[in-house]
Backbone as CSV, one residue per row, in Angstrom:
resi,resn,N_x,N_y,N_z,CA_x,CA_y,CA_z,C_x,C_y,C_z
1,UNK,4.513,7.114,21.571,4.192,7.271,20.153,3.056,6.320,19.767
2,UNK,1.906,7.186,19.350,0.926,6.126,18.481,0.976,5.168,17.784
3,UNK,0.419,3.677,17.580,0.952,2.943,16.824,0.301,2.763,15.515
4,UNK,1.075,2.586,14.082,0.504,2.819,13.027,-0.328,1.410,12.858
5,UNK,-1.621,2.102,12.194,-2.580,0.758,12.256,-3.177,0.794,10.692
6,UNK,-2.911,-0.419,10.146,-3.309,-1.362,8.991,-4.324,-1.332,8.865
7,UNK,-5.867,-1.297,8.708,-7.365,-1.889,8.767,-7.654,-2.613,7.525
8,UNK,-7.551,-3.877,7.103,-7.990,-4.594,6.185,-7.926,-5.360,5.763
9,UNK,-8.024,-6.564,4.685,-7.883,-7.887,4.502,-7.343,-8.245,3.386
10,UNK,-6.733,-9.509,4.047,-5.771,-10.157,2.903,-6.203,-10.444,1.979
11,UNK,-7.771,-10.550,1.671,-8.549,-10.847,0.259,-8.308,-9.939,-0.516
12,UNK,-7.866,-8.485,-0.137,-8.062,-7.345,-1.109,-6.942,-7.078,-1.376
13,UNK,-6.932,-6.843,-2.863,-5.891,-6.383,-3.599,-5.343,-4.720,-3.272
14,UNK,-6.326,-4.113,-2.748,-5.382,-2.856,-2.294,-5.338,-2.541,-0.871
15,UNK,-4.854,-4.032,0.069,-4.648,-4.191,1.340,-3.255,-4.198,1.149
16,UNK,-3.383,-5.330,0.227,-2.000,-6.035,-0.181,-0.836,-4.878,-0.756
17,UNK,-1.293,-3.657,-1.440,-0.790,-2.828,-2.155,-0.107,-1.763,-0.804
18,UNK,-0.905,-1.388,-0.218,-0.414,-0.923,1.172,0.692,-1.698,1.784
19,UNK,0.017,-2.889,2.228,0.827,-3.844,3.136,2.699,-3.803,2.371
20,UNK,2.417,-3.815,1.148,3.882,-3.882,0.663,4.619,-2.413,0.857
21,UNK,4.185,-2.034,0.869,4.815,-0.368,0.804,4.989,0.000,2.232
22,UNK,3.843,-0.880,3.632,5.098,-0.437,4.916,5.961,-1.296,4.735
23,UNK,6.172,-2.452,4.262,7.082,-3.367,4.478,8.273,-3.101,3.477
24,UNK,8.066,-2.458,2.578,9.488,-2.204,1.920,9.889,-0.567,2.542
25,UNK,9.390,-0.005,3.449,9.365,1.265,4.207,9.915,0.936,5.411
26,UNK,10.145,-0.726,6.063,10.177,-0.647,6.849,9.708,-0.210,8.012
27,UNK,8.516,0.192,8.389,7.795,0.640,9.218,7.280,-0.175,9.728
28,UNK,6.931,-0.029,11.312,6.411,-0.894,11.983,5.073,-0.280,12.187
29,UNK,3.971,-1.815,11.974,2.717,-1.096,12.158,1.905,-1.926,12.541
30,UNK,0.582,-2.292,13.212,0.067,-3.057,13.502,-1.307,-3.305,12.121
31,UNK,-1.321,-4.569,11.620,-2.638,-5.167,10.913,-3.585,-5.477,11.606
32,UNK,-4.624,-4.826,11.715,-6.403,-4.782,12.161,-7.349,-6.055,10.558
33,UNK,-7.287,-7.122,10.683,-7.704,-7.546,10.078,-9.193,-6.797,10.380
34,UNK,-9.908,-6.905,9.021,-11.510,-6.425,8.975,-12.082,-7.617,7.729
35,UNK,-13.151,-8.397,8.615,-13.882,-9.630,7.845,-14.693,-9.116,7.339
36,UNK,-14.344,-9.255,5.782,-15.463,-8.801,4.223,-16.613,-9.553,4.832
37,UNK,-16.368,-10.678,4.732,-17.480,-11.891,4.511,-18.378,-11.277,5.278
38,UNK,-17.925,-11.317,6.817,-18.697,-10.860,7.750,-19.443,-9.417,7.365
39,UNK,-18.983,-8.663,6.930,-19.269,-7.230,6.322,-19.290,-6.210,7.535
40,UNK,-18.277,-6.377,8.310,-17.697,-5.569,9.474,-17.305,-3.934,8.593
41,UNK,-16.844,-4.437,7.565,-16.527,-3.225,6.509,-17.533,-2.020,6.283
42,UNK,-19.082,-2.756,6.582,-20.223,-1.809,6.563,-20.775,-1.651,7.556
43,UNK,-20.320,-2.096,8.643,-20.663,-1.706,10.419,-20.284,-0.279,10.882
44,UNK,-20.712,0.288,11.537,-20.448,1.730,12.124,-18.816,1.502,12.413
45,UNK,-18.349,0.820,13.182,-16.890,1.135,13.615,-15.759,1.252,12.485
46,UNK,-15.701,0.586,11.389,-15.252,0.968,10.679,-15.840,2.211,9.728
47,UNK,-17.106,1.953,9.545,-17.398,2.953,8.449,-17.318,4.749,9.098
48,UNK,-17.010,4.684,10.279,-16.415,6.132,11.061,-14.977,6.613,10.377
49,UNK,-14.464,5.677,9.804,-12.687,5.517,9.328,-13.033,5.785,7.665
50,UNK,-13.874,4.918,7.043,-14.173,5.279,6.012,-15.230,4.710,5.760
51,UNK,-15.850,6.201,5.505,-17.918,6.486,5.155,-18.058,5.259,4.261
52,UNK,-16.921,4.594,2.961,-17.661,4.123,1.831,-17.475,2.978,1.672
53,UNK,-16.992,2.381,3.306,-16.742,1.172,3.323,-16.158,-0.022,2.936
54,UNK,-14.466,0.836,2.117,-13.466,-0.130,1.630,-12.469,-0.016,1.897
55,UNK,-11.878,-0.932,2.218,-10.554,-1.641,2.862,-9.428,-0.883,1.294
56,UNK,-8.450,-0.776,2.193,-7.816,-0.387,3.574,-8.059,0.946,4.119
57,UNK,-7.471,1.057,5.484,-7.754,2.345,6.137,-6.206,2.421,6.926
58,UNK,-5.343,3.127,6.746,-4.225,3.643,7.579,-4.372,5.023,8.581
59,UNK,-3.847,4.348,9.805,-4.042,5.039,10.711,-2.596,5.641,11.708
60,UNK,-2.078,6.428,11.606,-1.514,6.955,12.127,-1.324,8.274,13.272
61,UNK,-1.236,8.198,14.119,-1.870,9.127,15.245,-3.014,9.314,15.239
62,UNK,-3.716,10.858,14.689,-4.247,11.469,14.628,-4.484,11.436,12.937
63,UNK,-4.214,11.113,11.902,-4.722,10.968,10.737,-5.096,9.239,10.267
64,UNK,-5.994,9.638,9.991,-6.665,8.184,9.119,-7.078,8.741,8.153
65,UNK,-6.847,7.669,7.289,-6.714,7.782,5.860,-6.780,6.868,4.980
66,UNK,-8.164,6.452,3.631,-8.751,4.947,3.140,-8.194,6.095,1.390
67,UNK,-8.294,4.806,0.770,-7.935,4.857,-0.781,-6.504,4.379,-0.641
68,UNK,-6.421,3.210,-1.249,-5.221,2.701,-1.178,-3.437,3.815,-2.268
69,UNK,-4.000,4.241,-3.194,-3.021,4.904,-3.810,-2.829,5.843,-3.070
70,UNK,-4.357,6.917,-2.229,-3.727,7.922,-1.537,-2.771,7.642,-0.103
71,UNK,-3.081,6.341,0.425,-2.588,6.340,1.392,-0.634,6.111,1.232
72,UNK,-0.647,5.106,-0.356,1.046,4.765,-0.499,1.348,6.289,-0.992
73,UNK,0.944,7.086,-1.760,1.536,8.422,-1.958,1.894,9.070,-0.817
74,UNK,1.157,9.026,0.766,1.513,10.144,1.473,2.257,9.512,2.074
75,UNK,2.219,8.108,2.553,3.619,7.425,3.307,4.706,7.184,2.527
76,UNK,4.459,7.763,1.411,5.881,7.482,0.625,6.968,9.174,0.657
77,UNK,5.989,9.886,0.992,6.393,11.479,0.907,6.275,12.066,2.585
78,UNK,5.687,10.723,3.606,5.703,11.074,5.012,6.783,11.004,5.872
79,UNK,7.319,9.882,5.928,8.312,9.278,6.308,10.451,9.565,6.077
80,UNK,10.375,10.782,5.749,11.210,11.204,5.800,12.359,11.080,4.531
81,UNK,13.301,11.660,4.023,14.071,12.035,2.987,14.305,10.688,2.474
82,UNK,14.878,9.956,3.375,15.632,8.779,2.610,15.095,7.523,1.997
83,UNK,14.029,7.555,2.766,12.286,6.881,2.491,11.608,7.551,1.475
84,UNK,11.486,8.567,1.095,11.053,9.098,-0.350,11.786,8.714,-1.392
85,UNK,13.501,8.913,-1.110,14.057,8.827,-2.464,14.205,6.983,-2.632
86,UNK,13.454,6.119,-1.730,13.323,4.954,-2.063,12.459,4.406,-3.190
87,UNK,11.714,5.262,-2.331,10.113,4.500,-3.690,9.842,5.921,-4.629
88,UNK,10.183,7.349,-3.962,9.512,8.361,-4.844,10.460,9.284,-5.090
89,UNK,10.380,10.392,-5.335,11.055,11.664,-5.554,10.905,12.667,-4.906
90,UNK,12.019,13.960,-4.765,11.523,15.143,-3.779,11.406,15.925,-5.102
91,UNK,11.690,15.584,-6.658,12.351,16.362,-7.658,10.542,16.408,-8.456
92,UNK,10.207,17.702,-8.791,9.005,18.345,-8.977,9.032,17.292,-10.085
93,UNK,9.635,17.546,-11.228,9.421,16.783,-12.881,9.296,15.378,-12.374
94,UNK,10.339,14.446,-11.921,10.468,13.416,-11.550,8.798,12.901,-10.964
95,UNK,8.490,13.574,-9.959,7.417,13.678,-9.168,6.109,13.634,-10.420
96,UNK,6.207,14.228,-10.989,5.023,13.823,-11.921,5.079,12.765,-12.550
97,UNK,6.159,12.151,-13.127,6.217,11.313,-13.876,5.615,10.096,-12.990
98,UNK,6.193,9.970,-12.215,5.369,8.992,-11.022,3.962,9.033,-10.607
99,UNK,3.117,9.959,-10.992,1.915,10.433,-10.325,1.278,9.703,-11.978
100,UNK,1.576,10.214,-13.026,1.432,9.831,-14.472,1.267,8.564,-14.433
101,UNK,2.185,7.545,-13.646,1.940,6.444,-14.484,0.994,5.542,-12.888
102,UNK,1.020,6.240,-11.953,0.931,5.976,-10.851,-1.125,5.636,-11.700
103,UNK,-1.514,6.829,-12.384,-2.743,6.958,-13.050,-2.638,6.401,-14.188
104,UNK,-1.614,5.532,-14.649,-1.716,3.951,-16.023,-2.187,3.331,-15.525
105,UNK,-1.958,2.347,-14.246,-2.000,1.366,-13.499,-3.367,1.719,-13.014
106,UNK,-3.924,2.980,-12.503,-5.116,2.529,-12.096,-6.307,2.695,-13.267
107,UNK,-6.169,3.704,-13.931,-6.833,3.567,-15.435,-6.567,2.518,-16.084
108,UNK,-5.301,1.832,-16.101,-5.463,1.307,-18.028,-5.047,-0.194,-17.430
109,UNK,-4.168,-0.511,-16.493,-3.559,-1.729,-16.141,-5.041,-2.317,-15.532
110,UNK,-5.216,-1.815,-13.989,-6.163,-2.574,-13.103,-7.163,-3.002,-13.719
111,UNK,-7.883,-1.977,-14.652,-9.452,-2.425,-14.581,-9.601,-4.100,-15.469
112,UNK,-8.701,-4.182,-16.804,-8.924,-5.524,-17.491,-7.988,-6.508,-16.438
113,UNK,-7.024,-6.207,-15.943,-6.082,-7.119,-14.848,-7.311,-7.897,-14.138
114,UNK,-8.518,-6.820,-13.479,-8.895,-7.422,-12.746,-10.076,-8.059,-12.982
115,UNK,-10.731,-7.796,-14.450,-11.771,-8.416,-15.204,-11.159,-10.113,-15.006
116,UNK,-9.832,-9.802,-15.808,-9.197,-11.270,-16.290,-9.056,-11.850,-14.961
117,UNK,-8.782,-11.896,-14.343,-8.504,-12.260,-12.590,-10.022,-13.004,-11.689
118,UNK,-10.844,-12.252,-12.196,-12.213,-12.207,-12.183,-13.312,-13.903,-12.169
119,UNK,-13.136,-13.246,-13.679,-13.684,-14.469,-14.912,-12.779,-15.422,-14.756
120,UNK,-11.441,-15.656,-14.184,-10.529,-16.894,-15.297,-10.495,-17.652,-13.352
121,UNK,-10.542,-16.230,-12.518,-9.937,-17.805,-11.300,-11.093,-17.601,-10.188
122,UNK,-11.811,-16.011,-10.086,-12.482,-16.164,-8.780,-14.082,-16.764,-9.306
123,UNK,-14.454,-16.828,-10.645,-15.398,-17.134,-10.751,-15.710,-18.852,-10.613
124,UNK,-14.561,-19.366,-11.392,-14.492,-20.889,-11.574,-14.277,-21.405,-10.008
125,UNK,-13.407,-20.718,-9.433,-13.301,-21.150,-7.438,-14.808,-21.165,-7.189
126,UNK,-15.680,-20.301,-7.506,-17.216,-20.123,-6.512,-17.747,-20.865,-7.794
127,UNK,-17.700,-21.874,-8.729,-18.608,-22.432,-9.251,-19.227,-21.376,-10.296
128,UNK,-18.932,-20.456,-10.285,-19.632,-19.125,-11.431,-18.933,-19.617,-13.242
129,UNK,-20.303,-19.255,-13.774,-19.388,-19.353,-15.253,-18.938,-17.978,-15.671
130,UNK,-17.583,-18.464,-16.458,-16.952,-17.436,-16.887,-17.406,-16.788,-18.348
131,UNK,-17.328,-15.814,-18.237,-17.847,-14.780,-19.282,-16.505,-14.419,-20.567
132,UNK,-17.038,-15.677,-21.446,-15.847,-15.102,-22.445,-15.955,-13.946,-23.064
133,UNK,-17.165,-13.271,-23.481,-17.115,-12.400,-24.445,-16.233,-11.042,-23.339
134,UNK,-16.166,-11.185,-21.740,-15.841,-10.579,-21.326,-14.256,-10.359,-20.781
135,UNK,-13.763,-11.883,-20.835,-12.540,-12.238,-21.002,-12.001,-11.788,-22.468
136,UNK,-12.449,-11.699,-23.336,-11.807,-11.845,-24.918,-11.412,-9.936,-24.343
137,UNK,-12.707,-9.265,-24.192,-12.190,-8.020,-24.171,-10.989,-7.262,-23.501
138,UNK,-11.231,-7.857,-22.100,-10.486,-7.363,-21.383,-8.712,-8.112,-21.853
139,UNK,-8.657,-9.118,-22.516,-7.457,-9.597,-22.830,-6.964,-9.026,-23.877
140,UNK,-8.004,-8.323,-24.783,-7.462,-7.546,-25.674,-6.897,-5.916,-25.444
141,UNK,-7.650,-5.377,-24.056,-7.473,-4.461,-23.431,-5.864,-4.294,-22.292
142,UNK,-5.657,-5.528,-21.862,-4.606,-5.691,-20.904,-3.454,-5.761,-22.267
143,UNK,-3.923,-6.914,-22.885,-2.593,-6.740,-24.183,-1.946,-5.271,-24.823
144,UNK,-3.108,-4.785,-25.329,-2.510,-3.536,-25.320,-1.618,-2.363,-24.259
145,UNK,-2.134,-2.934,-23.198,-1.053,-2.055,-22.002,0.165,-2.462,-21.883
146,UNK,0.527,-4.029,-21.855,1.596,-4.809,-21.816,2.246,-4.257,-23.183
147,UNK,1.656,-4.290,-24.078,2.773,-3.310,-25.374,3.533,-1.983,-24.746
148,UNK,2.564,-1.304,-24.058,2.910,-0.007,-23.766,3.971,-0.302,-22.806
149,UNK,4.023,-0.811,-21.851,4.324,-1.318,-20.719,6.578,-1.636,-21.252
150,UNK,6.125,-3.189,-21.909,7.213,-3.377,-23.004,7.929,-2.238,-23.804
151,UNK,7.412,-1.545,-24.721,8.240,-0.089,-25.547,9.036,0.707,-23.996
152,UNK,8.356,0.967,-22.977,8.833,1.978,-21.869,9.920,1.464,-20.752
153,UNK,9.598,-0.152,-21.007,10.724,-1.236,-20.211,11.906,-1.008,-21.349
154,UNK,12.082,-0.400,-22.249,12.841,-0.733,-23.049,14.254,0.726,-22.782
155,UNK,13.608,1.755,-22.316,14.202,2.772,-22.028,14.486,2.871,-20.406
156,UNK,13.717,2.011,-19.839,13.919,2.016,-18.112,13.851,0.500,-17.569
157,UNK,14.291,0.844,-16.471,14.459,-0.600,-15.751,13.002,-0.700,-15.022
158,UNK,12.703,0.508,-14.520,10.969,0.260,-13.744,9.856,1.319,-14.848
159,UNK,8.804,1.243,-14.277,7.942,1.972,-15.153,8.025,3.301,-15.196
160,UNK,8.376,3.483,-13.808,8.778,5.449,-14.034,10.111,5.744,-13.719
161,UNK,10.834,4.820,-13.461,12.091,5.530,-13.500,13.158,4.209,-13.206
162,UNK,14.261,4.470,-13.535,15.250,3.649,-13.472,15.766,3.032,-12.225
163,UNK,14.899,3.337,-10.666,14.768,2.619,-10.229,13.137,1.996,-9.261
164,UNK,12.824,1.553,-8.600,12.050,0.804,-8.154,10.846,1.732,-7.398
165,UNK,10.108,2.128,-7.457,9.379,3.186,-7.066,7.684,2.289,-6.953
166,UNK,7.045,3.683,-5.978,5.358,3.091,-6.165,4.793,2.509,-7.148
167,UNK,5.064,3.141,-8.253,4.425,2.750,-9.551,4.462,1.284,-9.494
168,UNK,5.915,0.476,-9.205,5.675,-0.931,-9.118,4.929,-1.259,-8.266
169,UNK,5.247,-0.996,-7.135,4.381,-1.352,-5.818,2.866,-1.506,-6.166
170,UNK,2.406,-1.071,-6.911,1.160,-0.787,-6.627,0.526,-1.812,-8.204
171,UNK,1.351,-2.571,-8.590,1.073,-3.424,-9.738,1.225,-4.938,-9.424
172,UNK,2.026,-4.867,-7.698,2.309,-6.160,-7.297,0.760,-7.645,-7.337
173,UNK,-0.134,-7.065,-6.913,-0.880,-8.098,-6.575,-1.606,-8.489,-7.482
174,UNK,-1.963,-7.648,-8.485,-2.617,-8.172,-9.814,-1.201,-8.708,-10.505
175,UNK,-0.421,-8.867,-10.527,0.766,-9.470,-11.385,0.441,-10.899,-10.882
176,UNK,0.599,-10.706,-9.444,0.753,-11.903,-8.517,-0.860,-12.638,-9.173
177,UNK,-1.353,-12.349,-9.781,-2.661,-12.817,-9.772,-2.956,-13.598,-11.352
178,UNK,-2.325,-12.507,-11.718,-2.033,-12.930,-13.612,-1.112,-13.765,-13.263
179,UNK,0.081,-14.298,-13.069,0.773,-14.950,-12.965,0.436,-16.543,-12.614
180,UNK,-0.363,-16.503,-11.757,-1.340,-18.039,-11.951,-2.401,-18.232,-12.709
181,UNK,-2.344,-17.577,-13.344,-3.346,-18.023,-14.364,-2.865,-18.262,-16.093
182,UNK,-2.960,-19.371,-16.801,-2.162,-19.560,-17.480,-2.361,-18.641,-18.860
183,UNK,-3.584,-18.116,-19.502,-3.773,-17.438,-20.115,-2.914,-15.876,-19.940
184,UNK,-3.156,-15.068,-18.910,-2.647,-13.872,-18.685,-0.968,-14.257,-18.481
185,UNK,-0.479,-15.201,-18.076,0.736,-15.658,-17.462,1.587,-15.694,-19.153
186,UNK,0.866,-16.366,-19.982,1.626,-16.669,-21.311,1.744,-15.152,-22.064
187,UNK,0.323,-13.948,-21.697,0.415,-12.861,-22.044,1.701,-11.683,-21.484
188,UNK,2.084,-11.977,-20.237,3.236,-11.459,-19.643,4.284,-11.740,-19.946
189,UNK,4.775,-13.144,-19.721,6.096,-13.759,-20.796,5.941,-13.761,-22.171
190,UNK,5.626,-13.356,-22.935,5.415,-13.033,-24.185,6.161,-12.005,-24.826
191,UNK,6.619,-11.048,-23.806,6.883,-9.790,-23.987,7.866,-9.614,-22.832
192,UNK,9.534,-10.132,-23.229,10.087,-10.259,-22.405,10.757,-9.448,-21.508
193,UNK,10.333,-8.103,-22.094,10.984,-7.178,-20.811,9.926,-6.770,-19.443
194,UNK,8.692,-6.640,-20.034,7.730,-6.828,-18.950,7.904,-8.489,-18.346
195,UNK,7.989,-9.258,-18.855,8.437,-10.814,-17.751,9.181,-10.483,-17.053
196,UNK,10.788,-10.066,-17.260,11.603,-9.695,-16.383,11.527,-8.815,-15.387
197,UNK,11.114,-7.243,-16.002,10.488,-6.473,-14.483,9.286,-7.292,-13.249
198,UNK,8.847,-7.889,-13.760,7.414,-8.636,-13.076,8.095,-9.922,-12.598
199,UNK,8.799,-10.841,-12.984,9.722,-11.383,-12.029,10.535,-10.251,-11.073
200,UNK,11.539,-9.872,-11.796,11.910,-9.316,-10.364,11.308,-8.447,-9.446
201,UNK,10.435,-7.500,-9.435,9.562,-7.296,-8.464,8.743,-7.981,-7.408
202,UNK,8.164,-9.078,-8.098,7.406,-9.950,-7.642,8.761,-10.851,-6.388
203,UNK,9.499,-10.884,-6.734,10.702,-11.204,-5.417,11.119,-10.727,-4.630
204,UNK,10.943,-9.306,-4.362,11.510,-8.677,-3.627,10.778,-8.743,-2.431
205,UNK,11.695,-8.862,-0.959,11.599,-9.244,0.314,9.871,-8.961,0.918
206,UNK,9.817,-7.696,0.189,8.444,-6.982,0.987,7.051,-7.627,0.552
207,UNK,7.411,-7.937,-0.869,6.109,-8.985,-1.440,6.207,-9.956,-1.103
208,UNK,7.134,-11.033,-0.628,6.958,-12.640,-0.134,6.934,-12.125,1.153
209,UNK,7.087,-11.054,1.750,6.627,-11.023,2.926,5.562,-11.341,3.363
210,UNK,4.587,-10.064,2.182,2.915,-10.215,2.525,2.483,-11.470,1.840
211,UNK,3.189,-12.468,0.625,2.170,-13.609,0.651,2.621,-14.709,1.573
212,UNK,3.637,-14.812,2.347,3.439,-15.405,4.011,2.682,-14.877,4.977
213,UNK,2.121,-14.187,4.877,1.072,-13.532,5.559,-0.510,-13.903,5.395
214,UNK,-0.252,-14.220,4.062,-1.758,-14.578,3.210,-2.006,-16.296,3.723
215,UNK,-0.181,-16.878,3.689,-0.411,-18.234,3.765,-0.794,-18.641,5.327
216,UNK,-0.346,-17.872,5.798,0.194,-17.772,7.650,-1.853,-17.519,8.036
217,UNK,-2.475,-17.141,7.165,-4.155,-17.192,7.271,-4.962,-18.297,6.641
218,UNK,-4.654,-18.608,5.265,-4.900,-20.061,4.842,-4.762,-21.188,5.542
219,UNK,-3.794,-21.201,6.289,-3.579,-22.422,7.307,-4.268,-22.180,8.340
């Protein structure tokens, strides 16, 4: 049997988004680190896997496959009955509702998540100044999702359904990201039913998995 292969780096937030979803899948697979810095990402050997040169790339037999949401949708619906009804649904209605919010998170959550993430920690790390007029927006933009977010925690325990599905998965590493930072961090606890889902997610086995993984490279 072919072995399932990882291609990408712990810098990226939708390595990390993958990485959690074999690991709460349980699947065994091998990680192909690929060095940004280096820009191996825009070298022929990878860019054969994917033309547009972004991490991640899952590889399984004979299919490879880059876009991080498409790749957790099909291993979430690949891997057999009992592994779907973990993270997803076989149930058509159900199934949308997940695809729905699966498209919050990458429309309405990510893009200010990752403005604020941006400006508040990767710019000040490289010495860059931070762009308030661009922080003010995007904090006014993320706030408003966290409302939405809050009203829908109020009827469910996860975002699409009452239990633990992609939709979280795929919110892990920008949480993990807002969460050290004290501005976005006071915006999350603020609104205590989104604190509580975002703590407990953020604990579960498969996410401290991958940030021992992150640390297990820092060192």
């Amino acid at each position: 049997m072919a072995v399932r292969k990882l291609y990408g780096s712990l810098d990226s937030p939708d390595t990390l988004k993958v990485l959690a979803c074999l690991l709460e899948h349980d699947l065994d697979f091998e990680f192909v680190p690929i060095n940004l810095g280096a820009g191996e990402h825009n070298q022929k050997p990878f860019l054969s896997m994917c033309p547009f040169g972004q991490v991640p790339v899952f590889e399984d037999g004979h299919i490879k496959q880059f876009e991080s949401r498409a790749i957790i949708r099909s291993m979430a619906h690949g891997y057999g009955k009992k592994l779907v009804e973990e993270l997803i649904y076989w149930d058509s209605r159900k199934q949308a509702t997940v695809a729905n919010w699966i498209d919050v998170e990458d429309h309405h959550f990510e893009p200010p998540a990752l403005k604020l993430v941006t400006e508040l920690s990767t710019k000040p790390k490289n010495g860059l100044v931070t762009d308030e007029k661009a922080v003010a927006e995007a904090e006014e933009k993320l706030s408003k999702v966290l409302d939405v977010y809050e009203a829908r925690l109020e009827k469910l325990k996860y975002l699409a359904a009452d239990k633990y599905t992609v939709v979280d998965v795929l919110h892990l590493p920008n949480l993990e990201s807002l969460m050290g930072i004290a501005l976005t961090k006071r915006l999350i606890e603020s609104r205590p039913r989104v604190s509580a889902w975002c703590s407990e997610i953020l604990a579960r086995p498969a996410w401290t998995n991958v940030l021992e993984m992150i640390k297990m490279q820092v060192v």
